[in-house]
Coordinates of C-alpha atoms in Angstrom, one line a residue:
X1 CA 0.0 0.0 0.0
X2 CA 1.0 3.9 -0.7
X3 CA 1.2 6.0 2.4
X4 CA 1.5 9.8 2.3
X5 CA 1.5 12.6 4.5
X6 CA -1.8 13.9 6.3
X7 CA -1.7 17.8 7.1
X8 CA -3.6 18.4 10.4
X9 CA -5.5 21.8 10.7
X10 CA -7.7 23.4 12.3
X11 CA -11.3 23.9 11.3
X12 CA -11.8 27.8 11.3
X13 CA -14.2 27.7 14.8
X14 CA -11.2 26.5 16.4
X15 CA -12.9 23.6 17.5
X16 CA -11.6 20.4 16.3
X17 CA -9.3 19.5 13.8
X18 CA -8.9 17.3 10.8
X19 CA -6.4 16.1 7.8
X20 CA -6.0 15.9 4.5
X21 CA -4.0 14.3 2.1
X22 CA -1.8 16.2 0.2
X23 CA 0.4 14.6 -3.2
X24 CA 3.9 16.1 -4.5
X25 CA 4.2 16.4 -8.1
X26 CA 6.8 17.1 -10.2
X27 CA 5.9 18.3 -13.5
X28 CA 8.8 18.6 -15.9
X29 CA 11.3 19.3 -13.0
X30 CA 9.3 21.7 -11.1
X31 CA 7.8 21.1 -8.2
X32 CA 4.0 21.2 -7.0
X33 CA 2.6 20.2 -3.3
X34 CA -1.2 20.0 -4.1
X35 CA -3.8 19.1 -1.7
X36 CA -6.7 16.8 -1.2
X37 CA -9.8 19.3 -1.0
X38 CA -8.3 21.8 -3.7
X39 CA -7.6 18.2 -6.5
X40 CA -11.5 17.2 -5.1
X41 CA -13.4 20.4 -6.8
X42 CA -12.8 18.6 -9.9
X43 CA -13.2 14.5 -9.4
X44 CA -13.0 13.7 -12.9
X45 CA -10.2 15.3 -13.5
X46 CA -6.4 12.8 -13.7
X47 CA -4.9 14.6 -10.5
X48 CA -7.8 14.1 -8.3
X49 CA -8.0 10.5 -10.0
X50 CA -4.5 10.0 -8.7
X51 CA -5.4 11.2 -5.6
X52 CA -8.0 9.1 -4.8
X53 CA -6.5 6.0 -5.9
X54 CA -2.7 6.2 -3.7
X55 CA -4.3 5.0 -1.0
X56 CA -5.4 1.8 -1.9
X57 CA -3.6 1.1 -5.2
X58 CA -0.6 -0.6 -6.1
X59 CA 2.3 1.1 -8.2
X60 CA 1.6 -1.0 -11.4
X61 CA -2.4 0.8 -11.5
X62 CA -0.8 4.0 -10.9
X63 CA 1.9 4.0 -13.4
X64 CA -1.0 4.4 -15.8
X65 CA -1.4 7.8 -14.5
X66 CA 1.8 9.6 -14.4
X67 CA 5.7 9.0 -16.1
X68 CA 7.7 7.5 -12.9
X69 CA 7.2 7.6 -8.9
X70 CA 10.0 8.8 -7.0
X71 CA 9.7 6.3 -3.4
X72 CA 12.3 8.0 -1.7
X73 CA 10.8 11.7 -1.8
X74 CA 7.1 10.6 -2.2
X75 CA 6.8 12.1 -5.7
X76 CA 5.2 11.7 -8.8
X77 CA 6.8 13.2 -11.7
X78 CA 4.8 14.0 -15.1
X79 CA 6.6 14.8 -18.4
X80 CA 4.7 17.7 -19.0
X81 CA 5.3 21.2 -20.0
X82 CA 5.6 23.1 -16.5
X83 CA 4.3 26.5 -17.7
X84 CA 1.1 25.0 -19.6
X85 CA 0.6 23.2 -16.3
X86 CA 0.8 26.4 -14.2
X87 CA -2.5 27.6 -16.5
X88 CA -3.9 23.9 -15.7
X89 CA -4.0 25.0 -11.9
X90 CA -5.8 27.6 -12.1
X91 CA -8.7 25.6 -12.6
X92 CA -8.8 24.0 -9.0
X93 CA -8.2 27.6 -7.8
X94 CA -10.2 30.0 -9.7
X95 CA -12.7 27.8 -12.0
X96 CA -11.5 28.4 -15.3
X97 CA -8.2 28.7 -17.3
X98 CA -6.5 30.9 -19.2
X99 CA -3.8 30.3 -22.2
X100 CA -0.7 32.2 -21.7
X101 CA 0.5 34.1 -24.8
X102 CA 2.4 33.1 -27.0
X103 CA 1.0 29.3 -26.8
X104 CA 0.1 27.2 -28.9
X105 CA -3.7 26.5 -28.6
X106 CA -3.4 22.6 -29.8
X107 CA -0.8 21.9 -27.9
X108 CA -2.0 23.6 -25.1
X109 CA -5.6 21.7 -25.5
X110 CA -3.3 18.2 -25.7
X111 CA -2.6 19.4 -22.2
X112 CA -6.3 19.5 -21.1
X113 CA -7.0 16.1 -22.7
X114 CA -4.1 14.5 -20.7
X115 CA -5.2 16.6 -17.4
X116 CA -8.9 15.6 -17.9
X117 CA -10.0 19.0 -18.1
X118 CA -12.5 19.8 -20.4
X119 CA -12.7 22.4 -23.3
X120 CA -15.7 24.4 -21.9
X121 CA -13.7 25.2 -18.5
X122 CA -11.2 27.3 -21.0
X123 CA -12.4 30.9 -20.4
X124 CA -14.6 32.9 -23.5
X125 CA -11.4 34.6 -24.6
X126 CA -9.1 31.5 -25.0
X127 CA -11.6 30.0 -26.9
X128 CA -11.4 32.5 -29.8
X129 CA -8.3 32.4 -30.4
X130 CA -8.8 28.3 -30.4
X131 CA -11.6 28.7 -32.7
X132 CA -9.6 30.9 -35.1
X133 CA -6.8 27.8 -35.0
X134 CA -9.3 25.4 -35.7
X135 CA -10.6 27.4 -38.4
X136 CA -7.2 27.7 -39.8
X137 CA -6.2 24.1 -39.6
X138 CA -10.1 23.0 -41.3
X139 CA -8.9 25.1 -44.5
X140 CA -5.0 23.9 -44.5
X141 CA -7.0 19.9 -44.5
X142 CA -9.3 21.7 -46.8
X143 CA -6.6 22.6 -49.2
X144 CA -4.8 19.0 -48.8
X145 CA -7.7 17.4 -49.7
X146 CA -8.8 19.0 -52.6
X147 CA -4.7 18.1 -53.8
X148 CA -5.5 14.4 -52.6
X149 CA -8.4 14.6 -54.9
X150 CA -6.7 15.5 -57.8
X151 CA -4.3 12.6 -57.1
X152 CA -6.8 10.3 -56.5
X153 CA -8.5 11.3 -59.5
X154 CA -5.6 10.6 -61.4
X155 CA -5.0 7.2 -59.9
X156 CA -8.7 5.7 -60.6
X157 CA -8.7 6.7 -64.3
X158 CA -8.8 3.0 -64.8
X159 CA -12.2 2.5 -62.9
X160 CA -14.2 4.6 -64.3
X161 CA -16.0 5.2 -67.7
X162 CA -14.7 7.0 -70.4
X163 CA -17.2 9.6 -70.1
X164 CA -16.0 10.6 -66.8
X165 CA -12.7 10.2 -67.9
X166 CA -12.9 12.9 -70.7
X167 CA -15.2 14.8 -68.1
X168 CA -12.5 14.8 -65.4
X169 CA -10.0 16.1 -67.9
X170 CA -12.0 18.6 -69.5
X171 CA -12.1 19.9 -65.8
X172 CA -8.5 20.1 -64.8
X173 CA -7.6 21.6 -68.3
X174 CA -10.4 24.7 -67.7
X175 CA -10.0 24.9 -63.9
X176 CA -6.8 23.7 -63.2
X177 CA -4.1 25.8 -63.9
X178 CA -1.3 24.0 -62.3
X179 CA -2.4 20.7 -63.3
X180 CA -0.5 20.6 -67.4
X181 CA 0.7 22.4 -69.7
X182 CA -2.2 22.7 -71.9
X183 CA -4.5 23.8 -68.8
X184 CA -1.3 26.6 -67.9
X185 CA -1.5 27.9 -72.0
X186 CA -5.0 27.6 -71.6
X187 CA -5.4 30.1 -69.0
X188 CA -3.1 32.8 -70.3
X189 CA -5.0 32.8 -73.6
X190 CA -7.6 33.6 -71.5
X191 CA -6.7 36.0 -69.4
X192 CA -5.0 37.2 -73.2
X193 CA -8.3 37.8 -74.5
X194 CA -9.8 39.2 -71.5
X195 CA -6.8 42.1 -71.7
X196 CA -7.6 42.4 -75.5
X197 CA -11.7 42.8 -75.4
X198 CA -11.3 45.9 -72.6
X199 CA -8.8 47.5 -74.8
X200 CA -10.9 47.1 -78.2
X201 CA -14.1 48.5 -76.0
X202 CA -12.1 51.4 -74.6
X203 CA -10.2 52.0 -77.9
X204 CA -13.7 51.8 -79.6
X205 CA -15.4 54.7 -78.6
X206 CA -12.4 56.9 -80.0
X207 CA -14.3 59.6 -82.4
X208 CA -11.5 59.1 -85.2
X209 CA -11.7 55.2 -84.9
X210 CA -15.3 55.4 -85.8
X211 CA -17.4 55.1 -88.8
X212 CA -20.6 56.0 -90.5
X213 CA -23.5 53.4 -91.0
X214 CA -25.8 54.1 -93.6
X215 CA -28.1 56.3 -91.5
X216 CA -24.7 58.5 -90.9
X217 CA -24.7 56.8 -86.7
X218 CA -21.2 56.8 -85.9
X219 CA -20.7 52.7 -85.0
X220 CA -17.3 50.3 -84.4
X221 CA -14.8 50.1 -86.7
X222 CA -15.5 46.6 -88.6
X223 CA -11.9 45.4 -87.7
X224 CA -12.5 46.2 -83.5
X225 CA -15.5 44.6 -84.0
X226 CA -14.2 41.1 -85.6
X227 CA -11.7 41.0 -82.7
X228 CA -14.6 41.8 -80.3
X229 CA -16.3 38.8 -82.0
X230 CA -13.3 36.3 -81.8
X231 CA -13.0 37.4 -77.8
X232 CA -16.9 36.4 -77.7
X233 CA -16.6 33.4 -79.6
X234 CA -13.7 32.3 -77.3
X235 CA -15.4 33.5 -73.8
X236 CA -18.2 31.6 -75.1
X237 CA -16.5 28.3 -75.9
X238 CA -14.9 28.2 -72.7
X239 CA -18.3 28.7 -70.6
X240 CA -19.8 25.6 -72.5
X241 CA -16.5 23.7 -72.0
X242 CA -16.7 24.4 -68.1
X243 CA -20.6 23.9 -68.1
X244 CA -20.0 20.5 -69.8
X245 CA -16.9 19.8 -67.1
X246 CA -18.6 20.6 -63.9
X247 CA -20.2 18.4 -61.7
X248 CA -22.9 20.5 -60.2
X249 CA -24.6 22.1 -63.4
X250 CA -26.7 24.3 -61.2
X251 CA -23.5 25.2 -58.5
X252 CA -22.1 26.4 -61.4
X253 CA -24.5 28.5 -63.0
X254 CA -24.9 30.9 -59.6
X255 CA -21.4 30.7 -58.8
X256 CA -20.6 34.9 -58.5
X257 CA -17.8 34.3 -61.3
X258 CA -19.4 32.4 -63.6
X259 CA -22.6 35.1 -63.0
X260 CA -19.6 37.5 -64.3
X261 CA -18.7 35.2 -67.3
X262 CA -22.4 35.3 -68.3
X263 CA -22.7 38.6 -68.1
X264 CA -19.6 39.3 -70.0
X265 CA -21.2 37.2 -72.9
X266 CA -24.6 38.1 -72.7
X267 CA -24.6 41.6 -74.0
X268 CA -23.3 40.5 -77.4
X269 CA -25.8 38.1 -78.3
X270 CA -29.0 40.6 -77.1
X271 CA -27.5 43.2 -79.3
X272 CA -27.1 41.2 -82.0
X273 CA -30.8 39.7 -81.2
X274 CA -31.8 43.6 -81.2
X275 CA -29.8 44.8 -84.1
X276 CA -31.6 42.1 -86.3
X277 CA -35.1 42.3 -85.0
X278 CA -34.4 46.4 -85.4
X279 CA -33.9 45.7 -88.8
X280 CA -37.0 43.7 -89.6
X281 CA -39.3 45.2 -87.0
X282 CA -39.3 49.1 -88.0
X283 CA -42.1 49.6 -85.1
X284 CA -38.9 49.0 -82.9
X285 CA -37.8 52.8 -82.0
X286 CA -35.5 52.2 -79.2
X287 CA -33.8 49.4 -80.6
X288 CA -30.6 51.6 -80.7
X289 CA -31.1 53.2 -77.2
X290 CA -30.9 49.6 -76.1
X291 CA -28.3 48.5 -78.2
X292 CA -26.2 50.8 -76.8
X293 CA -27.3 50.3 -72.9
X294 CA -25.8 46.4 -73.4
X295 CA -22.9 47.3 -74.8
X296 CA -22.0 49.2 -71.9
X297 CA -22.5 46.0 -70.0
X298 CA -19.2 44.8 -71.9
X299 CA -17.4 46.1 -69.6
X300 CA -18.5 43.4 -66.4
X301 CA -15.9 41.1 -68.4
X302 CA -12.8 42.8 -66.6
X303 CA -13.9 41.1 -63.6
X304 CA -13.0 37.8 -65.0
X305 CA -9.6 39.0 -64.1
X306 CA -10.4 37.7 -60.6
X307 CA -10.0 33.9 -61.6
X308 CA -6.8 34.4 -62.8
X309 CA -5.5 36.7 -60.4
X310 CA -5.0 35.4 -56.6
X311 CA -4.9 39.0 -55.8
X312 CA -7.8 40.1 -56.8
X313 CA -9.6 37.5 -54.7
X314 CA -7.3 38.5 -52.0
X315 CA -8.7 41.9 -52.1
X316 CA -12.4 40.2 -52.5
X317 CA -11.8 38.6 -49.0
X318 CA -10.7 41.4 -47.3
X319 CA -13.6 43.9 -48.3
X320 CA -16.1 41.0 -47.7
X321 CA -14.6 40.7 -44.1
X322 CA -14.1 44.2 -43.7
X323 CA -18.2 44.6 -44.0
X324 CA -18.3 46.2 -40.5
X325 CA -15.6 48.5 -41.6
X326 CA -17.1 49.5 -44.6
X327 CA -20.5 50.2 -43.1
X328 CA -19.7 52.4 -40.3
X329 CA -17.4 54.4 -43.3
X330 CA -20.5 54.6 -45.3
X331 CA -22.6 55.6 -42.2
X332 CA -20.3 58.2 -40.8
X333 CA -20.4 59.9 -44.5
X334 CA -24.5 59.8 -44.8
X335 CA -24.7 61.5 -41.7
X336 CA -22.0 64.1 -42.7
X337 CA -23.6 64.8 -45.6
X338 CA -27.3 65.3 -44.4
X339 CA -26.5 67.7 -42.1
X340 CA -23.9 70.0 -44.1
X341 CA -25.8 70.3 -46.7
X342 CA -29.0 71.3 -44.6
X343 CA -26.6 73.5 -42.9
X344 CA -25.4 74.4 -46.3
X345 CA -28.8 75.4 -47.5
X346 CA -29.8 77.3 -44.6
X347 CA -27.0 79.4 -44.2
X348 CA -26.8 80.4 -48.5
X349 CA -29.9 81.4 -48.6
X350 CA -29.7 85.0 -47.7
X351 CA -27.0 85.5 -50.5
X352 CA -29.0 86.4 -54.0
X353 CA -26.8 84.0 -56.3
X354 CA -27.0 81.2 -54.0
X355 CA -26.1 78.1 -56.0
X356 CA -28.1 75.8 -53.1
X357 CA -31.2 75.8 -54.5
X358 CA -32.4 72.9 -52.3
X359 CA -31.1 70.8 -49.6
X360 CA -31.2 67.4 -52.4
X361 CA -28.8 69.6 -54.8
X362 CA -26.6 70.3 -52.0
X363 CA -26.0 66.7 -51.2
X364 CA -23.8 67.1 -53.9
X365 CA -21.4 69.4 -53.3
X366 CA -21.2 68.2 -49.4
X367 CA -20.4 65.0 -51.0
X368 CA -17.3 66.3 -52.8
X369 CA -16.2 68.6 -49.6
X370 CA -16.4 65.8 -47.6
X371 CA -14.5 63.4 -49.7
X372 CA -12.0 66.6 -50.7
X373 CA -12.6 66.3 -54.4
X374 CA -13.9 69.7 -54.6
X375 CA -14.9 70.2 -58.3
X376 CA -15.2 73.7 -57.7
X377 CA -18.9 73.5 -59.5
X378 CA -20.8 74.5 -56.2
X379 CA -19.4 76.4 -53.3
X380 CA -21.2 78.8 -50.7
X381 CA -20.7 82.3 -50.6
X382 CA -21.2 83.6 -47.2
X383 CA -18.8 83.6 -44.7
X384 CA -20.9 81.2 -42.3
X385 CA -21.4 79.2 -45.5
X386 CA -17.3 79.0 -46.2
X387 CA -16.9 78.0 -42.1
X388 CA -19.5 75.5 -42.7
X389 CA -17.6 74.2 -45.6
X390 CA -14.1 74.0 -43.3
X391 CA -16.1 72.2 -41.0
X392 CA -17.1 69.7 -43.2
X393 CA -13.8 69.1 -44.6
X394 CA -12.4 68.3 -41.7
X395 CA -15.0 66.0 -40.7
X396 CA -15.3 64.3 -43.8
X397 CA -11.0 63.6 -43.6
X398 CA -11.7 62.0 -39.8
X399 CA -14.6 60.5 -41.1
X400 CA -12.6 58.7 -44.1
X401 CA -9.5 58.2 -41.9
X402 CA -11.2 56.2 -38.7
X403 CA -12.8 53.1 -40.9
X404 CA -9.2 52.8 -43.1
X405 CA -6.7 51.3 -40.6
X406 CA -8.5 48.4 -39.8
X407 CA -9.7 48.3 -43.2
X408 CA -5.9 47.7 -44.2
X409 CA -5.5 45.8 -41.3
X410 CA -7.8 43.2 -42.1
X411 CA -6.5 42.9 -46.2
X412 CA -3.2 42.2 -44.2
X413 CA -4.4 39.4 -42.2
X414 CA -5.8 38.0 -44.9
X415 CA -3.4 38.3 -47.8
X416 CA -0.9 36.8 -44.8
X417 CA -3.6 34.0 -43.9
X418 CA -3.6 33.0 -48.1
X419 CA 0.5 32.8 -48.3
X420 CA 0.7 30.4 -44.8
X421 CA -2.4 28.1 -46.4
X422 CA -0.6 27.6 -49.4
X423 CA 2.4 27.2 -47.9
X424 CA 1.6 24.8 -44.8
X425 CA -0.7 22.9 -47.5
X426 CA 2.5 22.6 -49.7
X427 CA 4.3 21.5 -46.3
X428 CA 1.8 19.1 -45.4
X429 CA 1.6 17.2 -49.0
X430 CA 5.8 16.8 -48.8
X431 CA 5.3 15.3 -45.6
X432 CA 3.0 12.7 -46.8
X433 CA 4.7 12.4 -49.6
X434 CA 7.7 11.5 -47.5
X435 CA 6.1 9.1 -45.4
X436 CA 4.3 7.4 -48.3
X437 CA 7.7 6.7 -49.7
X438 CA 8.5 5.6 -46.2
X439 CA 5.9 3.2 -45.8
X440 CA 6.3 2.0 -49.8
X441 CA 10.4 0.7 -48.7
X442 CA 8.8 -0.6 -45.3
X443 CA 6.0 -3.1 -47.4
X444 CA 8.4 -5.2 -49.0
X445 CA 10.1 -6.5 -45.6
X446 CA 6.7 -7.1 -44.1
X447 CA 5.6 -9.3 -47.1
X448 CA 8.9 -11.2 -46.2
X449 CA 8.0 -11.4 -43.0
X450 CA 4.4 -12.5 -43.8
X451 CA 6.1 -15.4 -46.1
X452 CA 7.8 -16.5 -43.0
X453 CA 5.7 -16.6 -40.4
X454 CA 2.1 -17.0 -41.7
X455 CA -0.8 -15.1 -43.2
X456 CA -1.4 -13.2 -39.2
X457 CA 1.4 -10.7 -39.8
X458 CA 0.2 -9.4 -42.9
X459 CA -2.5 -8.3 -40.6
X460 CA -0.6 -7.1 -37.7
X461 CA 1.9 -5.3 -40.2
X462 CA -1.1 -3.3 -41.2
X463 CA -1.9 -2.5 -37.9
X464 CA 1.6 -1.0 -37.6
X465 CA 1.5 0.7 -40.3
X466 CA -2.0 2.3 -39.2
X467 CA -0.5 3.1 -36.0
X468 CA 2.5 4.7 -37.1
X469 CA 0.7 6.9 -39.5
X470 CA -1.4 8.3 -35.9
X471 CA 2.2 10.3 -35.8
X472 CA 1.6 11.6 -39.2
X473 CA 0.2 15.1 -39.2
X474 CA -1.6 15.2 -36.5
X475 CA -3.3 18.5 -36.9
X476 CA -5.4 17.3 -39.6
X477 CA -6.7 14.3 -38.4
X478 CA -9.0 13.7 -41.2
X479 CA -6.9 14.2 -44.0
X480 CA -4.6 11.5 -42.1
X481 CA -7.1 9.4 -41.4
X482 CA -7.6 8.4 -45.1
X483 CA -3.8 8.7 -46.2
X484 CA -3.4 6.0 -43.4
X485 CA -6.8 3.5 -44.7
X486 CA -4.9 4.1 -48.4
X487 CA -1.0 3.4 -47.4
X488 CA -2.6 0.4 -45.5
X489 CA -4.2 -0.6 -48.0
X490 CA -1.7 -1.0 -50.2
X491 CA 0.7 -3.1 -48.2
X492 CA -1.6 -5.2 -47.7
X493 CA -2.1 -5.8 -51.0

């Protein structure tokens, strides 16, 4: 039997006294005396387990609980990290914990698992920052998987149709990039043509580029319009060709880019819809008006820029999460604007060639003192109306310059967030690729071994191999749990 210490103290009347049972711990070379009623708050928790059990346990059951027992000095040691066990404590002491900075949320919730201590003891504040971990780590497996996919795809083009086949490669050569070298030349014609169509509809509106139709409208030159016609043609192709590739036909059809690439090819085909009905329906009057609406329209293709740009989807990110931002900017401005230009109005209209006719007209010009363009087209002429307009310059450069910092702040974080993603997910496929490679030199020797001694190891070489691979990126358990099922897989085979 274990035998430790009993303190004997004094009840706090004074009148009686009684003991408690105290432990000495050593947890990664420093030491801890904890006692019996503090370890008790928490029962389920492996120190009070430990606790309970010296008394009445032998040292093989309790080995199970700590590293070694030290008999001479009455001591359990743990090999533990002392300083994420100093947070650990203050659970028995204060009822929740706190992470220190600068730690490592998984390793620090490892820590709680071994303790016993459960996640919803970590205080509110912790928890975000272990949430925004989490989050992290879910889009790093996120990213792994998608490259496992590809791989996979590439490895079961032998089980499945031909159809799919020619599908799956349609889909890598208009979506992937990276995948070959057709997809790569693919994707800067593209991005070629893109470049190309938002020239030839800027350089088409030149007066001297322009000719004369036969009712003397001044229309595209016919060689801007042929190239505008092979951009279409090629913009068009490639929607059907990555209709026909995807998977989801309706995903893709209110995807937000794919709404762009519509839109970019749409405009053509009405005109040309309304250019021929114009000609053969003379009761159609506005035919041109609308002509010329959708060809404005054209100029939505220059957001297909975002699929070959990572920046540009950067930037997408950051004003999507910088919403708050954004509307308080937006908010701050409206306000601004209402009331100078009511204060505008009011104080202009003593002079006789007041050019605030109405407090609606003068949104305008507090618009452009706030925002210090300052066309110069409207501007008070009193002197309370010129202080009015200092005023709301000033306000209008605090107003603009509160929002912006974390505004940037946030298209930082995020263009940082994109460049460790890519790179851990990079990291993470070496590494498997490493321990694939690994495992591939380690299945020869176990078929020799499962020649020799019988047709039992080739199962308990699997169940090696599947409990080595536990080791193997542990932060994304998923994506390691079916890289483990496939490398086991194929030594057993």
């Amino acid at each position: 039997m274990w035998e430790f210490p009993r303190t004997r103290y004094a009840d706090c009347n004074g009148s009686e006294a009684s003991e408690e049972t105290e432990i000495s711990v050593n947890i990664g070379g420093v030491k801890h005396t904890l006692y019996g009623d503090v370890l008790n708050r928490y029962p389920e928790t492996r120190l009070a387990e430990l606790l309970n059990r010296v008394s009445d346990s032998a040292e093989d059951d309790l080995s199970a609980l700590c590293d070694d027992y030290d008999d001479l000095k009455r001591e359990f040691y743990f090999d533990r990290d002392p300083e994420a066990f100093k947070c650990i404590l203050e659970l028995y002491y204060y009822g929740e914990i706190h992470m220190k900075r600068g730690v490592c949320p998984m390793c620090f919730m490892k820590e709680m698992d071994y303790w016993g201590i459960d996640e919803d003891y970590l205080d509110e504040c912790c928890r975000c920052s272990l949430n925004e971990v989490e989050t992290e780590l879910a889009e790093i497996a996120e990213k792994v998987k998608t490259i496992l996919d590809d791989l996979d795809d590439d490895d079961d083009d032998a089980r499945v149709s031909r159809s799919q086949r020619c599908q799956t490669f349609l889909w890598k050569l208009m979506e992937k990039p990276e995948s070959s070298v057709a997809a790569r030349v693919i994707a800067v014609v593209s991005f070629v043509f893109i470049l190309l169509s938002s020239v030839v509809m800027c350089v088409g509106t030149i007066p001297e580029l322009q000719v004369r139709d036969d009712e003397g409208h001044l229309t595209e030159h016919p060689t801007l319009e042929a190239i505008e016609t092979a951009c279409i043609i090629w913009f068009t192709v490639e929607y059907l060709l990555r209709l026909a590739s995807s998977s989801s036909k309706l995903h893709f059809v209110f995807s937000f880019l794919n709404i762009i690439d519509f839109l970019a090819i749409m405009p053509f085909y009405v005109v040309l819809i309304l250019t021929h009905l114009g000609t053969a329906m003379m009761e159609l009057a506005n035919v041109q008006q609308a002509v010329q609406a959708l060809r404005i329209m054209r100029i939505a293709r220059i957001f297909k820029l975002a699929r070959h740009s990572s920046g540009l989807q950067t930037l997408t990110f950051a004003l999507k999460s910088s919403l708050k931002e954004l509307g308080l900017l937006l908010m701050y401005m409206s306000v601004g604007i209402f009331l100078f230009s009511a204060l505008g109005y009011t104080m202009e209209q003593s002079h006789p060639e007041t050019m605030f006719t109405s407090i609606p007209q003068s949104f305008w010009w507090a618009i452009i003192t706030m925002t210090t363009v300052g066309y110069g087209d409207i501007y008070p002429k009193t002197t309370l109306g010129r202080c009015n307009a200092a005023v709301s310059f000033l306000c209008g450069v605090i107003a603009i310059a509160l929002p912006i910092h974390p505004i940037i702040n946030n298209f930082v974080i995020v263009y940082s967030k994109q460049r460790v993603l890519e790179t851990a997910a990079k990291h993470e496929i070496e590494l498997m690729a490493l321990r694939a490679k690994e495992e591939a030199q380690e299945c020869p020797e176990a078929e020799r071994r499962a020649a020799s001694a019988g047709g039992s190891s080739v199962w308990e070489s699997a169940a090696v191999s599947t409990s080595q691979s536990d080791a193997f990126i542990p932060l994304l358990g998923e994506t390691a749990t079916v890289s483990k099922s496939q490398n086991a897989h194929k030594c057993n085979n």
